[in-house]
mmCIF file with all atom_site columns, C-alpha atoms in Angstrom:
data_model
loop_
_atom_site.group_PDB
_atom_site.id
_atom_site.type_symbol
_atom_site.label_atom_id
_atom_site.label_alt_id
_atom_site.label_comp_id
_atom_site.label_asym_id
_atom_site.label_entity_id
_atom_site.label_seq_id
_atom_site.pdbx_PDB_ins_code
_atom_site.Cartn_x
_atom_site.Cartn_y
_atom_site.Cartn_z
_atom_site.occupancy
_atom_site.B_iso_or_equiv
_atom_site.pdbx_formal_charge
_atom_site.auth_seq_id
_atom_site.auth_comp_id
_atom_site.auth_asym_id
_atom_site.auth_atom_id
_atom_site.pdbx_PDB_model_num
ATOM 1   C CA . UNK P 1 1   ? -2.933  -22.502 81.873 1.00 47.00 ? 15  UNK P CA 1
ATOM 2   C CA . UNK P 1 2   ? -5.137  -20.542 78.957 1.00 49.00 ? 16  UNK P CA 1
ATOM 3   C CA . UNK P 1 3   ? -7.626  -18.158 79.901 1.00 51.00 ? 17  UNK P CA 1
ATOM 4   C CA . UNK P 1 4   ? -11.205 -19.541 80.149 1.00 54.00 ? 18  UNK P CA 1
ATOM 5   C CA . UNK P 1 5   ? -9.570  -22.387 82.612 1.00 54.00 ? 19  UNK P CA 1
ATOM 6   C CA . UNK P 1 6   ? -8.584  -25.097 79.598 1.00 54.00 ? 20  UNK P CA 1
ATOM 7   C CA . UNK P 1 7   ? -5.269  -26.253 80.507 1.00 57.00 ? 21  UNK P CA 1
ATOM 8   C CA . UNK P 1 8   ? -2.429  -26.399 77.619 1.00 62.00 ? 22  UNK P CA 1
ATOM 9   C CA . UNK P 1 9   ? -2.629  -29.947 77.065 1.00 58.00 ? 23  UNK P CA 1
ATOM 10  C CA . UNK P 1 10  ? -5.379  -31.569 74.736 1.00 60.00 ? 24  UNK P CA 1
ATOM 11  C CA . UNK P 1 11  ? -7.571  -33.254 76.393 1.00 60.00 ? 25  UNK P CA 1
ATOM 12  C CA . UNK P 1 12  ? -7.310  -36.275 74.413 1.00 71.00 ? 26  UNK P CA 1
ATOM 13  C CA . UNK P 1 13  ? -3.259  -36.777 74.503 1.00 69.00 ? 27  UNK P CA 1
ATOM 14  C CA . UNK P 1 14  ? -1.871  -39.492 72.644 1.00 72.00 ? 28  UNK P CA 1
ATOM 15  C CA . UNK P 1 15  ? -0.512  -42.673 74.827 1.00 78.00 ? 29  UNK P CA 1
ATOM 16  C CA . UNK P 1 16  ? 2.750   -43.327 75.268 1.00 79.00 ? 30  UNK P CA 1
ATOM 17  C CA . UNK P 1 17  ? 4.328   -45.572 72.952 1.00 85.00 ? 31  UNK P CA 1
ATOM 18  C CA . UNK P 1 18  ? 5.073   -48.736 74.089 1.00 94.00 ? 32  UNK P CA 1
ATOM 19  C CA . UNK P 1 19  ? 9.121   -49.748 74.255 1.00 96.00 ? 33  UNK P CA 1
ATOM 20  C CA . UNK P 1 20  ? 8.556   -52.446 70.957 1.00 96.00 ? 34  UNK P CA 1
ATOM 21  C CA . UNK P 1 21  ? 7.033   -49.341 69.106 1.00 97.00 ? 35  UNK P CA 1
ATOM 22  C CA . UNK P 1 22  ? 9.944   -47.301 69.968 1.00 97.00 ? 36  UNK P CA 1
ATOM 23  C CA . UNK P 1 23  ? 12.527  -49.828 69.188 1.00 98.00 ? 37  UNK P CA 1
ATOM 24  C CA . UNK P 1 24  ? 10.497  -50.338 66.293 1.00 98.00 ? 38  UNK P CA 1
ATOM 25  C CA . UNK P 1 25  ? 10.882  -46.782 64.745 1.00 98.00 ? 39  UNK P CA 1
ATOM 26  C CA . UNK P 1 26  ? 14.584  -46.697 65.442 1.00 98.00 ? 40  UNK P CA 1
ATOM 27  C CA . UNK P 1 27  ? 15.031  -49.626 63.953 1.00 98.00 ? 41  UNK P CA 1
ATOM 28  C CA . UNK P 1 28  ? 12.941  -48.192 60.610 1.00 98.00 ? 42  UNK P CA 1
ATOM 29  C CA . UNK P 1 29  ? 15.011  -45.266 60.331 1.00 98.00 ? 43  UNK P CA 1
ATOM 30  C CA . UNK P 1 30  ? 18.692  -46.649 61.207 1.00 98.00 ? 44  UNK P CA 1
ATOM 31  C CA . UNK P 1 31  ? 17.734  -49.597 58.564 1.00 98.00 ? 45  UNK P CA 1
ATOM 32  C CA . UNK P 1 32  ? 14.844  -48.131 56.119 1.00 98.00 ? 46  UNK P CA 1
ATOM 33  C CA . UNK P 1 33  ? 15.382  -51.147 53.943 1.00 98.00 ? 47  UNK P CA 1
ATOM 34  C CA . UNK P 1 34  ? 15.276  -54.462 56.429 1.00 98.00 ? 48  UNK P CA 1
ATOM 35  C CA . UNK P 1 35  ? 12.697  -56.601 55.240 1.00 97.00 ? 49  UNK P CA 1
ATOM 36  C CA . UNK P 1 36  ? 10.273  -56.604 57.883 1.00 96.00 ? 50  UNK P CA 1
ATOM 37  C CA . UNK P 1 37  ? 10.159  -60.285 58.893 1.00 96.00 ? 51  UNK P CA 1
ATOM 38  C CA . UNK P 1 38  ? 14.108  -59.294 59.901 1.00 97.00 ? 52  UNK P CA 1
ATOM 39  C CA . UNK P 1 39  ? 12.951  -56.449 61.684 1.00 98.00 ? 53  UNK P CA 1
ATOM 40  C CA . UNK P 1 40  ? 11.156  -58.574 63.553 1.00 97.00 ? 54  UNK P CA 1
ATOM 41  C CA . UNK P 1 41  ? 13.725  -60.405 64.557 1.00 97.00 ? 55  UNK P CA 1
ATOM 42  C CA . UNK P 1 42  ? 15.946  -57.703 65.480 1.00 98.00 ? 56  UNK P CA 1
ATOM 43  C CA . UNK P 1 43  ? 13.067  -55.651 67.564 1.00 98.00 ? 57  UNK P CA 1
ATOM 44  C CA . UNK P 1 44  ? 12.412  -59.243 69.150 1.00 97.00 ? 58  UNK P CA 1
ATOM 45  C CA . UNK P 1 45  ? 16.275  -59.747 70.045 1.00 97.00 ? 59  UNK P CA 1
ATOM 46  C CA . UNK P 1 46  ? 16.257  -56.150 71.538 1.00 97.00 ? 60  UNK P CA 1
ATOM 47  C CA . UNK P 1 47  ? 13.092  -56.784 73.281 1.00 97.00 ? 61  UNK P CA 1
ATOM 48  C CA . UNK P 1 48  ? 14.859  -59.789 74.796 1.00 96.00 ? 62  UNK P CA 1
ATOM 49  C CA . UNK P 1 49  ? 18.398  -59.116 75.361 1.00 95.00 ? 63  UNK P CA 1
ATOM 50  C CA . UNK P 1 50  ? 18.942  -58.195 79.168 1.00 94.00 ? 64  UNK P CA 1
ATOM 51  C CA . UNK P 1 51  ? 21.945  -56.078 78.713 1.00 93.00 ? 65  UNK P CA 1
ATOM 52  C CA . UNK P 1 52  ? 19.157  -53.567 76.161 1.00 95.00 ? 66  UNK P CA 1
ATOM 53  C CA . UNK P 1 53  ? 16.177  -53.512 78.420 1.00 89.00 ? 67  UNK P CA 1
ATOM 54  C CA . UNK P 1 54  ? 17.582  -50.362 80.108 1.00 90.00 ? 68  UNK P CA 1
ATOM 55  C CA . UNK P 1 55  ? 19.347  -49.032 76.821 1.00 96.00 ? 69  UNK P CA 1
ATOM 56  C CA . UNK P 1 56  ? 17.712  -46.062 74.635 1.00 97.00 ? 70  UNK P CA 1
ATOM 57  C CA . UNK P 1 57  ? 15.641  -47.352 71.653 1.00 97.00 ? 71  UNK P CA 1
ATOM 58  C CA . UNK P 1 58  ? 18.360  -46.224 68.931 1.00 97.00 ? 72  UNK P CA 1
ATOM 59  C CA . UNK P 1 59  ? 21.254  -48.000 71.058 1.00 97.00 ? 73  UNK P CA 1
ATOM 60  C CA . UNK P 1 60  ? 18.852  -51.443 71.465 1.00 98.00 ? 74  UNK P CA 1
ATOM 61  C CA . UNK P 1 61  ? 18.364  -51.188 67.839 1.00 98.00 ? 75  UNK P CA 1
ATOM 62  C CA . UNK P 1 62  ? 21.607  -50.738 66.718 1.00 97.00 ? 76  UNK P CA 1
ATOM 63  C CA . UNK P 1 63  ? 23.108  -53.546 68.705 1.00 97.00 ? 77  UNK P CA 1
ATOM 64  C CA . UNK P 1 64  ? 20.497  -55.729 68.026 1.00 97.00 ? 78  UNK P CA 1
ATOM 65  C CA . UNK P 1 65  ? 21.072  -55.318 64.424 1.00 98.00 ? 79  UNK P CA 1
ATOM 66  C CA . UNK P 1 66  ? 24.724  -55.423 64.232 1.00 97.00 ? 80  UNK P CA 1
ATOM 67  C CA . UNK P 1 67  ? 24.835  -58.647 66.756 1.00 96.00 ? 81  UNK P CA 1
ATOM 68  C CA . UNK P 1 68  ? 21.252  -60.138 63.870 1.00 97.00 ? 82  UNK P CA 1
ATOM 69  C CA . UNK P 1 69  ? 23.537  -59.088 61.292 1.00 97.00 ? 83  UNK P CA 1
ATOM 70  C CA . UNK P 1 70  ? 26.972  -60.786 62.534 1.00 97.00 ? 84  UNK P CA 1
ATOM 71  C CA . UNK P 1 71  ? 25.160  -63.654 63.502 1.00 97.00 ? 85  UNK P CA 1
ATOM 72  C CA . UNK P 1 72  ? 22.978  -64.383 60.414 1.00 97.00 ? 86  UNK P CA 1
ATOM 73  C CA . UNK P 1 73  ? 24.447  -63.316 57.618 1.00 97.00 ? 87  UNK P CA 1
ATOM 74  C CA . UNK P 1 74  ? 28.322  -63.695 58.162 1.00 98.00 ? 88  UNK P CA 1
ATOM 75  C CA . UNK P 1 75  ? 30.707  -67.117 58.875 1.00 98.00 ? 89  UNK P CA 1
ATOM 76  C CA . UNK P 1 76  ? 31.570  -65.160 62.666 1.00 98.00 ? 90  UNK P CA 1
ATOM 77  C CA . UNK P 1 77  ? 29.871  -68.505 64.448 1.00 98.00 ? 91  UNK P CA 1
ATOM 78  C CA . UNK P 1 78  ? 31.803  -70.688 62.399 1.00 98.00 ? 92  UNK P CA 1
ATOM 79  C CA . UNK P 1 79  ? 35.165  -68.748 62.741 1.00 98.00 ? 93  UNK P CA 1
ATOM 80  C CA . UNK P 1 80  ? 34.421  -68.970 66.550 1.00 98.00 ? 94  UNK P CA 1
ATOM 81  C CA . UNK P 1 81  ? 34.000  -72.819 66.454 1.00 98.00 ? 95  UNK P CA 1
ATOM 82  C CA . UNK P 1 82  ? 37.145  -72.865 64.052 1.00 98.00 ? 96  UNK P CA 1
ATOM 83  C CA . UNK P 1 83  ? 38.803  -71.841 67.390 1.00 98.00 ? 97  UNK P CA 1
ATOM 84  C CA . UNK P 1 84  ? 39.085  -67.662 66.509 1.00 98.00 ? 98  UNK P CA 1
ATOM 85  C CA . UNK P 1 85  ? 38.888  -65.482 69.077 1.00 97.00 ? 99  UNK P CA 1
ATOM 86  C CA . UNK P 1 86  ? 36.236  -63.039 69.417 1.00 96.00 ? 100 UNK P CA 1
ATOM 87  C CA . UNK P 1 87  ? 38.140  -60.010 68.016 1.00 96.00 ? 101 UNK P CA 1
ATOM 88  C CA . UNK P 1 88  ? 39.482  -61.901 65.037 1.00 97.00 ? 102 UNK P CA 1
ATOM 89  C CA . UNK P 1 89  ? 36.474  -63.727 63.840 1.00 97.00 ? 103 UNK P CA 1
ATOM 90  C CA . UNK P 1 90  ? 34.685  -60.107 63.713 1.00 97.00 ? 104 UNK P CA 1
ATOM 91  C CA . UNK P 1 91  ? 37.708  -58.635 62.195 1.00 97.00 ? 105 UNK P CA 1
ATOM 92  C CA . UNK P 1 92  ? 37.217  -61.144 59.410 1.00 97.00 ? 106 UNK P CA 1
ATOM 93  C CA . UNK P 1 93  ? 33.491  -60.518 58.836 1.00 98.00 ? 107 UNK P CA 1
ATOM 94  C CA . UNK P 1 94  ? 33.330  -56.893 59.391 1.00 97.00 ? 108 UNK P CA 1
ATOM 95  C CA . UNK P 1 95  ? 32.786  -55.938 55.443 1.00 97.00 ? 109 UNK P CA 1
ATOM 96  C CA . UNK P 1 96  ? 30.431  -58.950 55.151 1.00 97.00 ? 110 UNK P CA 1
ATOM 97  C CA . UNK P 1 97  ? 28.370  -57.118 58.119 1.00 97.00 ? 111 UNK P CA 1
ATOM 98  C CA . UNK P 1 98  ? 28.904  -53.505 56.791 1.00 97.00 ? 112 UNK P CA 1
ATOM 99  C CA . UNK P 1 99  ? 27.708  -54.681 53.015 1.00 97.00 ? 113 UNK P CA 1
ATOM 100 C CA . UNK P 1 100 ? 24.509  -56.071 54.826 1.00 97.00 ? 114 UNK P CA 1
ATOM 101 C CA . UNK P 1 101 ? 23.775  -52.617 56.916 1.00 98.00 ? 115 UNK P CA 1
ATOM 102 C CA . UNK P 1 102 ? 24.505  -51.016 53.554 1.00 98.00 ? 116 UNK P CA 1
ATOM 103 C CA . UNK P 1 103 ? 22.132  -53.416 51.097 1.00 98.00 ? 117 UNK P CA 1
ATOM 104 C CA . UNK P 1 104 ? 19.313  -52.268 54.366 1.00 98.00 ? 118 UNK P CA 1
ATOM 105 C CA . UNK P 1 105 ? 19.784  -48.796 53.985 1.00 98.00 ? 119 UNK P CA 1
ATOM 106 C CA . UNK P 1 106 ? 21.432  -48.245 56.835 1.00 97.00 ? 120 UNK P CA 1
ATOM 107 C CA . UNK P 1 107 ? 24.308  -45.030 56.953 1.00 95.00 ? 121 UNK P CA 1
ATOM 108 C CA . UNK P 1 108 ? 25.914  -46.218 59.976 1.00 95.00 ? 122 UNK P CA 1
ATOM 109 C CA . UNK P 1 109 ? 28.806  -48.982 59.834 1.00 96.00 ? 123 UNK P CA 1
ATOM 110 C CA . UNK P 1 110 ? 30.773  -51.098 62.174 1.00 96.00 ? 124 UNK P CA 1
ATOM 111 C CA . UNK P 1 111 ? 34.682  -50.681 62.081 1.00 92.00 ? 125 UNK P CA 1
ATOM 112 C CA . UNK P 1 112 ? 37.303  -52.088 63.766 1.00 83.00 ? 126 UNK P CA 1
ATOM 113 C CA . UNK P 1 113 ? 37.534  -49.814 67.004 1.00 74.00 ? 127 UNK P CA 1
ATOM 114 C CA . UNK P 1 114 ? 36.074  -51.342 70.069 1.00 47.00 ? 128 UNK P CA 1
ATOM 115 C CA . UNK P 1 115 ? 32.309  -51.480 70.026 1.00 53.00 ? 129 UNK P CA 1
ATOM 116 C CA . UNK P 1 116 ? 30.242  -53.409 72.556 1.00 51.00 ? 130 UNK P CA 1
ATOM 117 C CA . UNK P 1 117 ? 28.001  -55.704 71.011 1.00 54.00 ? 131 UNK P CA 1
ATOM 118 C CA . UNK P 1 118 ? 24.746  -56.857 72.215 1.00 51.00 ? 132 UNK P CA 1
ATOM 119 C CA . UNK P 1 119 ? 26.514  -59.924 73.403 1.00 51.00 ? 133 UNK P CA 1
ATOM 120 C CA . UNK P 1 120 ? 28.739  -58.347 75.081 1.00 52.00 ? 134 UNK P CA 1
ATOM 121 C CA . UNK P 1 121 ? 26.700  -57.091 77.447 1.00 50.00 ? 135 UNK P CA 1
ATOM 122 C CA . UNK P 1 122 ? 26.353  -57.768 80.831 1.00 39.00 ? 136 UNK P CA 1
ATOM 123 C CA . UNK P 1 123 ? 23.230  -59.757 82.155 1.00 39.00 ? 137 UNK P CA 1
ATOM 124 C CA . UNK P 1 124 ? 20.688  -57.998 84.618 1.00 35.00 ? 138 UNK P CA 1
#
C-alpha cells in the first residue's frame, strides 16, 4: 500500500476480458491477415468446440484455425469420404493448409508430426 492510504491498484481497473476477446486477439496475432468474417468463424468454432473450452486462448485459436483451415479450404472431407484414413487425407492436404496459414499471415505451420487437431479432441 502507498503512503497517504491509496492502495497500488487504480481505482478504476480495467475488466477482465471476456474468453471471445481473448481468443479473439490470439487469433489476430497468430493470423494478422484472416479476413475477419473467417475470424469469425474460427473464434466461433473455438468458442464452441468442447475439447477448447478449457484450452489457453493461443492453443483454441490455433486449433480452431488449422481444423477452419483443413476443413474449408482443402479436399481433406472429400479424401475422407473417398475412403482415406485420417492420417493420409491430411498428409495429402498439408501444403494446401500451410499455403492458406501463409496467404493469412500466419508464421506457424502444420507438418507431418503428430498434432492433435481440434477434432481430435475429446468431448467434455
Amino acid at each position: 500500500m502507498k503512503r497517504g492510504g491509496s492502495s497500488d491498484f487504480p481505482a478504476e481497473a480495467a475488466p477482465i476480458p471476456d474468453r471471445r476477446t481473448l481468443v479473439t486477439q490470439a487469433l489476430a496475432r497468430l493470423a494478422p491477415r484472416l479476413p475477419d468474417f473467417e475470424a469469425e468463424t474460427v473464434v466461433d468454432r473455438a468458442l464452441r468446440s468442447p475439447g477448447l473450452r478449457g484450452a489457453v486462448p493461443e492453443n483454441a485459436a490455433w486449433l480452431a484455425l488449422t481444423a477452419f483451415a483443413r476443413h474449408a479450404f482443402t479436399e481433406y472431407d472429400d479424401l475422407l469420404d473417398e475412403g482415406y484414413d485420417r492420417d493420409s487425407a491430411r498428409h495429402f492436404v498439408l501444403d494446401d493448409m500451410n499455403a492458406m496459414l501463409a496467404e493469412w499471415g500466419c508464421r506457424r505451420r502444420v507438418s507431418e508430426e503428430a498434432e492433435v487437431g481440434e477434432d481430435e479432441l475429446p468431448e467434455e
